[in-house]
Structures are given as C-alpha cells and as structure tokens.
mmCIF file of N, CA and C in Angstrom:
data_model
loop_
_atom_site.group_PDB
_atom_site.id
_atom_site.type_symbol
_atom_site.label_atom_id
_atom_site.label_comp_id
_atom_site.label_asym_id
_atom_site.label_seq_id
_atom_site.Cartn_x
_atom_site.Cartn_y
_atom_site.Cartn_z
ATOM 1 N N MET A 1 6.404 2.340 -4.792
ATOM 2 C CA MET A 1 5.377 2.350 -4.087
ATOM 3 C C MET A 1 4.396 3.029 -5.577
ATOM 4 N N LYS A 2 4.913 4.092 -6.108
ATOM 5 C CA LYS A 2 4.195 4.597 -7.548
ATOM 6 C C LYS A 2 3.652 3.525 -8.722
ATOM 7 N N ARG A 3 4.604 2.259 -9.038
ATOM 8 C CA ARG A 3 4.910 1.591 -9.713
ATOM 9 C C ARG A 3 3.687 0.352 -9.068
ATOM 10 N N ALA A 4 3.383 0.022 -8.019
ATOM 11 C CA ALA A 4 2.845 -0.371 -7.082
ATOM 12 C C ALA A 4 1.279 0.193 -7.401
ATOM 13 N N LYS A 5 1.097 1.584 -7.486
ATOM 14 C CA LYS A 5 -0.321 2.145 -7.155
ATOM 15 C C LYS A 5 -0.364 1.777 -8.284
ATOM 16 N N ASP A 6 -0.007 2.351 -9.591
ATOM 17 C CA ASP A 6 -0.298 2.196 -10.890
ATOM 18 C C ASP A 6 -0.389 0.779 -11.146
ATOM 19 N N ALA A 7 0.378 -0.028 -10.874
ATOM 20 C CA ALA A 7 -0.532 -0.895 -11.198
ATOM 21 C C ALA A 7 -1.793 -2.045 -11.037
ATOM 22 N N LEU A 8 -1.772 -1.241 -9.327
ATOM 23 C CA LEU A 8 -3.297 -1.689 -8.983
ATOM 24 C C LEU A 8 -4.866 -1.224 -9.872
ATOM 25 N N LYS A 9 -4.217 -0.178 -9.907
ATOM 26 C CA LYS A 9 -5.013 0.605 -10.915
ATOM 27 C C LYS A 9 -5.673 -0.095 -12.476
ATOM 28 N N ASN A 10 -3.940 0.121 -13.125
ATOM 29 C CA ASN A 10 -4.005 -0.253 -14.518
ATOM 30 C C ASN A 10 -3.848 -1.782 -15.191
ATOM 31 N N ASP A 11 -3.281 -2.534 -14.153
ATOM 32 C CA ASP A 11 -2.396 -3.790 -14.575
ATOM 33 C C ASP A 11 -4.021 -4.968 -14.730
ATOM 34 N N PRO A 12 -4.062 -5.607 -16.103
ATOM 35 C CA PRO A 12 -5.123 -6.616 -16.058
ATOM 36 C C PRO A 12 -5.198 -7.753 -14.669
ATOM 37 N N PHE A 13 -3.702 -7.850 -14.645
ATOM 38 C CA PHE A 13 -3.644 -9.330 -13.501
ATOM 39 C C PHE A 13 -4.245 -8.771 -12.195
ATOM 40 N N PHE A 14 -4.284 -7.472 -11.723
ATOM 41 C CA PHE A 14 -4.125 -7.853 -10.446
ATOM 42 C C PHE A 14 -6.311 -7.400 -10.501
ATOM 43 N N LYS A 15 -6.653 -6.764 -11.184
ATOM 44 C CA LYS A 15 -7.723 -6.517 -11.640
ATOM 45 C C LYS A 15 -8.314 -7.677 -11.716
ATOM 46 N N HIS A 16 -7.775 -8.934 -12.254
ATOM 47 C CA HIS A 16 -8.071 -10.087 -12.160
ATOM 48 C C HIS A 16 -7.990 -11.506 -11.398
ATOM 49 N N TYR A 17 -6.808 -10.889 -10.317
ATOM 50 C CA TYR A 17 -6.376 -11.742 -9.285
ATOM 51 C C TYR A 17 -6.982 -10.561 -7.889
ATOM 52 N N LYS A 18 -8.017 -10.686 -7.316
ATOM 53 C CA LYS A 18 -8.355 -9.905 -6.408
ATOM 54 C C LYS A 18 -6.758 -10.373 -5.134
ATOM 55 N N GLU A 19 -6.806 -11.614 -5.018
ATOM 56 C CA GLU A 19 -6.252 -11.988 -3.770
ATOM 57 C C GLU A 19 -4.730 -11.112 -3.949
ATOM 58 N N TRP A 20 -4.422 -11.176 -4.853
ATOM 59 C CA TRP A 20 -2.659 -10.558 -5.084
ATOM 60 C C TRP A 20 -2.905 -9.199 -5.185
ATOM 61 N N ALA A 21 -3.776 -8.572 -5.358
ATOM 62 C CA ALA A 21 -4.120 -7.179 -5.078
ATOM 63 C C ALA A 21 -4.126 -6.746 -4.128
ATOM 64 N N LYS A 22 -4.902 -7.395 -2.910
ATOM 65 C CA LYS A 22 -5.134 -7.182 -1.590
ATOM 66 C C LYS A 22 -3.492 -7.608 -0.758
ATOM 67 N N ALA A 23 -2.666 -8.040 -1.213
ATOM 68 C CA ALA A 23 -1.510 -8.514 -0.651
ATOM 69 C C ALA A 23 -0.695 -7.692 -1.354
ATOM 70 N N ILE A 24 -0.951 -6.629 -2.288
ATOM 71 C CA ILE A 24 -0.150 -5.482 -3.065
ATOM 72 C C ILE A 24 -0.423 -4.541 -2.175
ATOM 73 N N GLU A 25 -2.006 -3.987 -2.238
ATOM 74 C CA GLU A 25 -2.461 -3.023 -1.302
ATOM 75 C C GLU A 25 -1.978 -3.335 0.079
ATOM 76 N N GLN A 26 -1.740 -3.756 0.825
ATOM 77 C CA GLN A 26 -1.308 -3.917 2.079
ATOM 78 C C GLN A 26 0.420 -3.147 2.207
ATOM 79 N N LEU A 27 1.117 -4.211 1.034
ATOM 80 C CA LEU A 27 2.178 -4.063 1.063
ATOM 81 C C LEU A 27 2.462 -2.254 1.239
ATOM 82 N N VAL A 28 1.706 -1.451 0.319
ATOM 83 C CA VAL A 28 1.826 -0.029 0.011
ATOM 84 C C VAL A 28 0.968 0.142 1.052
ATOM 85 N N SER A 29 0.215 -0.171 2.085
ATOM 86 C CA SER A 29 -0.404 0.602 3.254
ATOM 87 C C SER A 29 1.056 0.356 4.057
ATOM 88 N N MET A 30 1.684 -0.567 4.107
ATOM 89 C CA MET A 30 2.741 -0.797 5.191
ATOM 90 C C MET A 30 4.218 0.146 4.871
ATOM 91 N N GLY A 31 4.377 0.304 2.872
ATOM 92 C CA GLY A 31 5.272 1.416 3.381
ATOM 93 C C GLY A 31 6.347 0.058 2.986
ATOM 94 N N VAL A 32 6.582 -0.695 2.092
ATOM 95 C CA VAL A 32 7.640 -1.948 1.901
ATOM 96 C C VAL A 32 6.991 -2.531 0.890
ATOM 97 N N ARG A 33 8.602 -2.777 0.294
ATOM 98 C CA ARG A 33 8.192 -3.656 -0.897
ATOM 99 C C ARG A 33 8.455 -4.832 -1.125
ATOM 100 N N ALA A 34 8.190 -5.677 -1.984
ATOM 101 C CA ALA A 34 8.387 -6.905 -2.395
ATOM 102 C C ALA A 34 8.596 -7.260 -4.008
ATOM 103 N N GLU A 35 9.554 -8.345 -4.151
ATOM 104 C CA GLU A 35 9.912 -8.754 -5.495
ATOM 105 C C GLU A 35 8.699 -9.457 -5.696
ATOM 106 N N GLN A 36 7.365 -9.460 -5.858
ATOM 107 C CA GLN A 36 5.963 -10.164 -6.091
ATOM 108 C C GLN A 36 5.884 -10.873 -7.205
ATOM 109 N N GLN A 37 7.158 -10.567 -8.457
ATOM 110 C CA GLN A 37 7.189 -11.611 -9.757
ATOM 111 C C GLN A 37 8.294 -12.860 -9.685
ATOM 112 N N ALA A 38 9.111 -12.524 -8.592
ATOM 113 C CA ALA A 38 9.669 -14.072 -8.575
ATOM 114 C C ALA A 38 9.168 -14.703 -7.572
ATOM 115 N N LEU A 39 7.857 -14.115 -6.620
ATOM 116 C CA LEU A 39 7.341 -15.485 -6.355
ATOM 117 C C LEU A 39 5.783 -15.889 -6.994
ATOM 118 N N ALA A 40 5.693 -15.262 -8.328
ATOM 119 C CA ALA A 40 4.239 -15.167 -8.606
ATOM 120 C C ALA A 40 3.907 -16.790 -9.409
ATOM 121 N N ALA A 41 4.870 -17.461 -9.407
ATOM 122 C CA ALA A 41 5.359 -18.888 -10.133
ATOM 123 C C ALA A 41 5.062 -19.381 -8.949
ATOM 124 N N HIS A 42 5.361 -19.519 -7.576
ATOM 125 C CA HIS A 42 4.439 -20.339 -6.827
ATOM 126 C C HIS A 42 2.781 -20.259 -6.238
ATOM 127 N N GLY A 43 2.805 -18.988 -6.593
ATOM 128 C CA GLY A 43 0.928 -19.163 -6.194
ATOM 129 C C GLY A 43 0.930 -18.029 -4.224
ATOM 130 N N LEU A 44 -0.083 -17.144 -4.926
ATOM 131 C CA LEU A 44 -0.492 -16.373 -3.430
ATOM 132 C C LEU A 44 -0.323 -17.549 -2.150
ATOM 133 N N ASN A 45 -0.555 -18.976 -2.380
ATOM 134 C CA ASN A 45 -0.665 -19.435 -1.347
ATOM 135 C C ASN A 45 0.573 -19.598 -0.468
ATOM 136 N N TYR A 46 1.439 -20.850 -1.510
ATOM 137 C CA TYR A 46 2.695 -20.495 -1.279
ATOM 138 C C TYR A 46 3.383 -19.411 -0.597
ATOM 139 N N VAL A 47 3.141 -18.021 -0.869
ATOM 140 C CA VAL A 47 4.025 -17.214 -0.067
ATOM 141 C C VAL A 47 3.285 -16.428 1.482
ATOM 142 N N ILE A 48 2.037 -16.873 1.508
ATOM 143 C CA ILE A 48 1.008 -16.971 2.710
ATOM 144 C C ILE A 48 1.328 -17.989 3.284
ATOM 145 N N ASP A 49 1.173 -19.432 2.777
ATOM 146 C CA ASP A 49 1.346 -20.160 4.267
ATOM 147 C C ASP A 49 2.771 -21.261 4.135
ATOM 148 N N THR A 50 3.980 -20.360 3.175
ATOM 149 C CA THR A 50 5.038 -21.254 3.389
ATOM 150 C C THR A 50 6.156 -19.758 3.666
ATOM 151 N N TYR A 51 6.371 -19.132 2.769
ATOM 152 C CA TYR A 51 7.412 -18.265 2.349
ATOM 153 C C TYR A 51 7.638 -17.263 3.266
ATOM 154 N N LEU A 52 6.616 -16.833 3.917
ATOM 155 C CA LEU A 52 6.231 -15.559 4.752
ATOM 156 C C LEU A 52 6.365 -16.196 6.403
ATOM 157 N N PRO A 53 5.851 -16.926 6.490
ATOM 158 C CA PRO A 53 5.557 -17.979 7.741
ATOM 159 C C PRO A 53 7.156 -18.425 8.253
ATOM 160 N N GLU A 54 8.182 -18.760 7.183
ATOM 161 C CA GLU A 54 9.554 -19.353 7.498
ATOM 162 C C GLU A 54 10.923 -17.825 7.444
ATOM 163 N N LYS A 55 10.389 -17.138 6.725
ATOM 164 C CA LYS A 55 10.530 -15.416 6.855
ATOM 165 C C LYS A 55 10.470 -15.856 8.094
ATOM 166 N N ILE A 56 9.669 -14.553 8.892
ATOM 167 C CA ILE A 56 8.815 -14.373 10.174
ATOM 168 C C ILE A 56 9.117 -15.330 11.543
ATOM 169 N N ALA A 57 9.628 -16.622 10.846
ATOM 170 C CA ALA A 57 10.561 -17.865 11.618
ATOM 171 C C ALA A 57 11.737 -17.409 12.334
ATOM 172 N N ASN A 58 12.227 -17.089 10.994
ATOM 173 C CA ASN A 58 13.829 -16.968 11.419
ATOM 174 C C ASN A 58 14.095 -15.527 10.402
ATOM 175 N N PRO A 59 14.435 -14.575 11.463
ATOM 176 C CA PRO A 59 14.138 -12.758 11.182
ATOM 177 C C PRO A 59 15.669 -13.041 10.893
ATOM 178 N N SER A 60 17.236 -13.648 11.488
ATOM 179 C CA SER A 60 18.102 -13.907 11.221
ATOM 180 C C SER A 60 19.342 -13.802 10.003
ATOM 181 N N LYS A 61 17.703 -14.640 9.382
ATOM 182 C CA LYS A 61 18.199 -14.856 8.163
ATOM 183 C C LYS A 61 17.709 -13.974 6.797
ATOM 184 N N PHE A 62 17.028 -13.129 7.454
ATOM 185 C CA PHE A 62 16.739 -11.811 6.075
ATOM 186 C C PHE A 62 18.092 -11.202 5.494
ATOM 187 N N LEU A 63 17.843 -10.465 4.562
ATOM 188 C CA LEU A 63 18.968 -9.977 3.984
ATOM 189 C C LEU A 63 18.509 -8.529 4.530
ATOM 190 N N PRO A 64 19.712 -7.618 4.559
ATOM 191 C CA PRO A 64 19.822 -6.546 4.964
ATOM 192 C C PRO A 64 19.096 -5.391 3.457
#
C-alpha cells in the first residue's frame, strides 16, 4: 500500500496516465493489491474490458 500511495504522488507515469492513477486509487481504497506492471503492456482497457470481467465470471479459477 505504501508503494502504491507513493507512486500515485511521485511517479510521472501516474501523473500522466490519469486512468491508471484512478485504478490504483481504487485498489488502495479497497485494500487490495495487484501486479499492475504485468498487465500494463496490454493497456487499461484490456484490464477493465477483458481481464477483470473474465476473473469475476470464473471465481473458482482465482489463485489463493
């Protein structure tokens, strides 16, 4: 959480890409973590439109 909050304040990437900042802020407010760098190559729309809906639709496939 500390790294996420620090990145939101200081990382130029999050200052430039407001959609990513909003997504990270949501994770922080929910108290969860995600490996966003692994998904960054696909873009935020992929995460929102494809990856997360597939994960939510198949909760039995989640890793513990």
